[in-house]
């Protein structure tokens, strides 16, 4: 093989790679659009009027997650399955956002922590890495931490909306989450940075609970929150 | 090896003679620069320590005492500035400006902090410069650039530049912010609002100047804005917390608290 | 044409270009000065005493905007109309600041979002790009986002000044703005970065509203703010 | 010695240095794990139910500090004793955390400030630098400041838990600490930054005390708080 | 003086400063234009035909230096005489270029090194700093070093033009210059960098002299070169 | 305004007493640090001047004279290093290392340059350290960390760290490159090849260490590679130019040239 | 118009803009490919064998420029004509490369400097900015400077190929070019930086001429080169 | 599954991941050491005496490549084969260096360009990505470009060592390489940057050939080099 032939062959390879990246970028853009739509639906729970119909908002979000599943199914077709980490950077960000949204919906529905399996069900990814397009564990954790910060906001706004019981329940939930994260031995990476933010969320929610306590507003719902 | 004839040993060369003069001129300049850098470092450290000392005013009963102690420290700093002035005698200040600018800025920060605590106003550039006048006894002949008063004595002055003044005041705002938070922590209900107004005035002043000032000033604007926002938040908190109880009751509340704490005093 | 002649001709061209830039820079400097004066007028609303005479401050700002119009009219004469984007960088920054100031005045007057058309009226620029010196849409959006951050400061200071109704109204306004921005598909550019700052403003204002709510200070004005 | 020999000699030194650092890193990781465990034990005092059995939690933490002592004893064997500051960066962070935890335990036990000597006893380090593996003064001070911030959180949560006397005692303690720090001339370094944070802790606690005062909640437990 | 007054006063000062700088920039631009013209005149000595009428070129350059003197006289009026170093950066570069040009003219005329006094005469600056607008010693030295590099080019081109004596004379001259510079203690600054370049000029000229030597071309013009 | 009771006046407080000790400890440390920074700056300047002086060896006939003059300068520098050692008596060297590392590196550069010119070899770390032993007369009681020889006298040592040695040698290569170019310019046909071999050895040494060394070393590798390439280019040029004339003729050429220049010597 | 409507309208605008940029990027990629092909054709003149058939290589390059014209014609259709400078950055680089290639072809054909008009003819752009897609004057100059550096390489390689006359002609040409550039008052921008590189090209070529002169290789062709 | 259980499970996963990375890092460090040893062997060809026994140096390098093969075999066992790109960053740099060394050996032995297949044989990696631990094509190209720059150094030093034939052969080789790279459409990435360096190598080598040509030193070997 002459040098020219060899380089022609290599160019073919490089072109194919660039085409794949282009395809991925396009699908990811569409996914980001859907993610923003789900966010808009869920954001309205922070409004004073939003607390009333959380269930209907969750339903609406669930519907949009069907679109997400279709788009992820499309994404899977764009590259060889075993090269997930070759192109990881392209979808890493949007998968974290979608995990956050899935976790938020699940919390609003059942006040419980979404598992990685549930997220993969909601998004339509695989559970096991070996099976193909999966949710990287660090991306799952990042999504959970985004939700924690959203919950501290929810605690604040639920007081504004007159719901004095929710903050205490959120406080318990977030404390459990914090204990969970303390079990992890995180490296000095973006995830660690995000986790450092969690303690501010914990503190913020504790202050909301404090404000309710000192005014005697938390008492009536305490028993309920203890469960 | 083939070695060329040497020219530097040709001591009669006019060129070499000229370069020997250049060598001396350059070395003299660099030596002076180094001495100024060292003076500047000393000024920085002592000014910083003065600022730390001044922060104690929010916790001690006798403010005057702290102010006097700070003034003594500042006098020592001024002596160092005097040494700079001495070095700059007959020189172009701007030629060596980079060597001592950071020290002078720190001095401006310290002296304006002192002034604010004492007078609750912004010290002016003139007031700063007025204290940087130094009397010197001349051992040798009188030199250029120093005004002769009577034989053997002369007056040396040091002029803080507008930019150094501005940069020092920009840093002052950080100390004001710290003082504000401390005051709130010490239960002082008035100082925070006073500081907030003063800081807002300085902030508005800087935003009036905007990007027409030197580049270093623009760089500090972001920190300044953050300080202001911390102070405004502190005042906001004081206000909302205070809103929960009628104004006329506050005095009672606090007098009882003070009594409460007097009892505690013995406990470490 | 000899090389020398050609380069002389080119130098003529370059000189003309540099002269244009010099002229633009001068007018822009004057514009920036006026913008800073308007800012000084409007910033005084943050002072405890400033809340009383917002209308008079707005009037004063409006007067200064007449000066702005004259200066922009002058700016228009400095370069060929179709080369707007050739020199865009020169005035981009100041136009964003002026948009912010116009938006702030309009908000203080009517608590509504200034439209791009209104800004062009206030500044004396064209609405349509085709018509000439216009307000680039990204610059308009940047100006709006600067205002959002100023409003979060206003919410804080209005409480300090004893005005407990304003924060709730600002909160509603800023939430609407946030929803609007979520409709946009922003690239990874300065505008996107600025928009990321908006969520901090939203959160900040929500916390102010929370502080008022839990102390029962927001109640009297709630009905009003709900509209 | 030839150039090559010289570089071989240096390379030998560098390898040895890297090995030492690797060894240190491993022990430090284990130490961090133990520190996180102690933290988890002590974190539970913030829970409403946690206030009851502070003594038992302290005991449990004390036990874990024995593990810490063993691990630090191990750490000491990893490098020449007189080169403490050569490898300081590796354990600086964890020693600050451990100092914080020791100071927190001591505070919970006796409501007093742990001395530098006590910390060295708890951690199993030397008191004097000359004697070997000691606790740097700035690290000691940093650890104390971390505790101050934990105490401000404790003040908030003790109100939630219905313990109205503790905040005032914390307030007195932290105020004395603040007076102590005011005596120091700190450089513009991380410690200075942390100390700036202390002002916010003082402020926060002051606000809690204020809240209790205006509601007359501080008085009843006054006697109790005197202990 | 109120804060506002203070800032107005400072702003006044800053505006004045900017005006001065603007004025200086304009004069400096004109100076740079003249410097480029002198350069164009002197550049032609490198052409094969240029060696014949060096004297006439020098005369022409001398005339242009009169223009320089007028422009520097103008520059002096733009700022307070004792604040030379406040604005030094503005004219530093052009003064170095002009020093180079003056030194080059003097070398072409007399094959000797221009003194600092001569340069100040040619440019119309003061000799002593105390007397006003002078030539900074480092700028003088920088100008000399630019000339050295021009001379190494001249050595090359004089061979092309058939003048075999000049390189040896240049070699002697530049070697003496090098000896001079060796006496100086330079900081790690631009001047040091430029001086490092001198070594390459010396080396280049040495190579030319070598080329001539091995071909016996240097000898015939020896007598001539002695002048 | 409501002011809280002050705790700092409670001089009997154990806590305050402890913090007064801390204050002293910190101030003492910072003061020492500052003194070391100043010493380091002095060392840097004098080392740089020594290097400049040493560069004259390529142009003067009496190399010994320059070397001796440089040695006198280096002695002065060593005195300063002695002062650092004095400050570090009983301290952990690494605690203050940042304060004086740049000065020490510059000294290594100067002393290894001096050594190379004299011996054409790389000075070893041991050789450097061997000259950093200082005798001191003790006025007061003997302190820790200094070996007592006989009453009233003790030996102080300073140990250059491996990293500082490496960084100093890395900078040395820049000076070797300059020396190489100068030699070519002075018609010296042998030194460049000698320098090129020596520099190549150092280069190969550094690339053998690679990225296992400290970060600052890796940063300097690029400059080192550039220096080597400049030196290799210079040797290449010498070689191709020299190829045009048979070797045995070279001597003639140069002797005639030297004669030629001797005549010129009187001309400035 | 509601806020939502307004932002939807804005989103439409932003999408359109992004589509345009995407379209432009694609055409520019194709243009870059063609430019690389032309370069490969012209590069072969540096080979010892390449000097023989320069004319045929030029013809081949001319053919490829027809492709360029078609691609630029396509590019013109991708955006509104008056927004040239809005998207300038996208094609700036490739236009400079193409100008270099056109200038190189013209030089190889006629040893003369291509004018801007000729370049626009070769590339199929407009001459006047007003007429639409033109060649910005600074991009034209940048292209010329790239060629200058290619010519210094050609001078070196023509000696290797045994063509001793060409270097002298190149030297004259490049000197004229240098004089031309000295007429320009360039700002401190990328163009200025590139121009600073020109003097190295000038020097390099002079050294080639020197090498020929000292060996008596330039003489025979001197008369020819003088024209 | 409780939150604690879930996080314990996740921690298990993270630990495993960190262990893998730790293992990889260790093997890579050893590989780097071997690579540096090979480099030391090959770098000695630049020494004046080094040109004589290139073959023996190549043999020695070949032996060390056996060690490399064993180490890469070890590396392969450290992670699941399909996760190549997950850990790519760890060995990317050393693989590029090793490719350079392999390419250099092959060039020294046979003066031909190593193919990717040959490199994989020498290093003991797979040819096809699908088969497992392979050599990424961009890493292969990067290694080739490092060699190009080493060859330009070799051209210079071979002249110093008196070998006048080698530079011409290197020149031809590097020109062919350059043509090859021009076929590639490289993105604006590190590889592109490295490729931009290639043209300096080309130029440098051409100048060496020029220096030999003009002195008639290249002639005898020209015919040979032409093939
Ligand atoms: Mn400060
Ligand atoms: Mn050096």
mmCIF file of C-alpha atoms in Angstrom, chain D residues 26 37 47 85 88 102 113 120 125 137 142-143 153 159 162 165 169 172 213 221:
data_model
loop_
_atom_site.group_PDB
_atom_site.id
_atom_site.type_symbol
_atom_site.label_atom_id
_atom_site.label_comp_id
_atom_site.label_asym_id
_atom_site.label_seq_id
_atom_site.Cartn_x
_atom_site.Cartn_y
_atom_site.Cartn_z
ATOM 1 C CA UNK D 26 -3.192 5.629 50.254
ATOM 2 C CA UNK D 37 -17.659 7.881 59.199
ATOM 3 C CA UNK D 47 -31.900 15.581 63.572
ATOM 4 C CA UNK D 85 6.144 20.262 55.238
ATOM 5 C CA UNK D 88 2.094 18.745 53.938
ATOM 6 C CA UNK D 102 -12.370 16.516 67.352
ATOM 7 C CA UNK D 113 -13.030 25.031 72.857
ATOM 8 C CA UNK D 120 -3.054 16.309 69.195
ATOM 9 C CA UNK D 125 -0.041 13.661 66.630
ATOM 10 C CA UNK D 137 -1.326 25.879 63.652
ATOM 11 C CA UNK D 142 -9.038 26.049 59.971
ATOM 12 C CA UNK D 143 -10.555 23.059 61.758
ATOM 13 C CA UNK D 153 -26.242 25.021 61.889
ATOM 14 C CA UNK D 159 -34.565 25.476 67.855
ATOM 15 C CA UNK D 162 -37.243 22.593 70.799
ATOM 16 C CA UNK D 165 -31.250 27.385 75.555
ATOM 17 C CA UNK D 169 -24.805 29.308 74.760
ATOM 18 C CA UNK D 172 -21.569 33.216 73.703
ATOM 19 C CA UNK D 213 -35.573 36.864 72.372
ATOM 20 C CA UNK D 221 -34.060 28.079 79.740
#
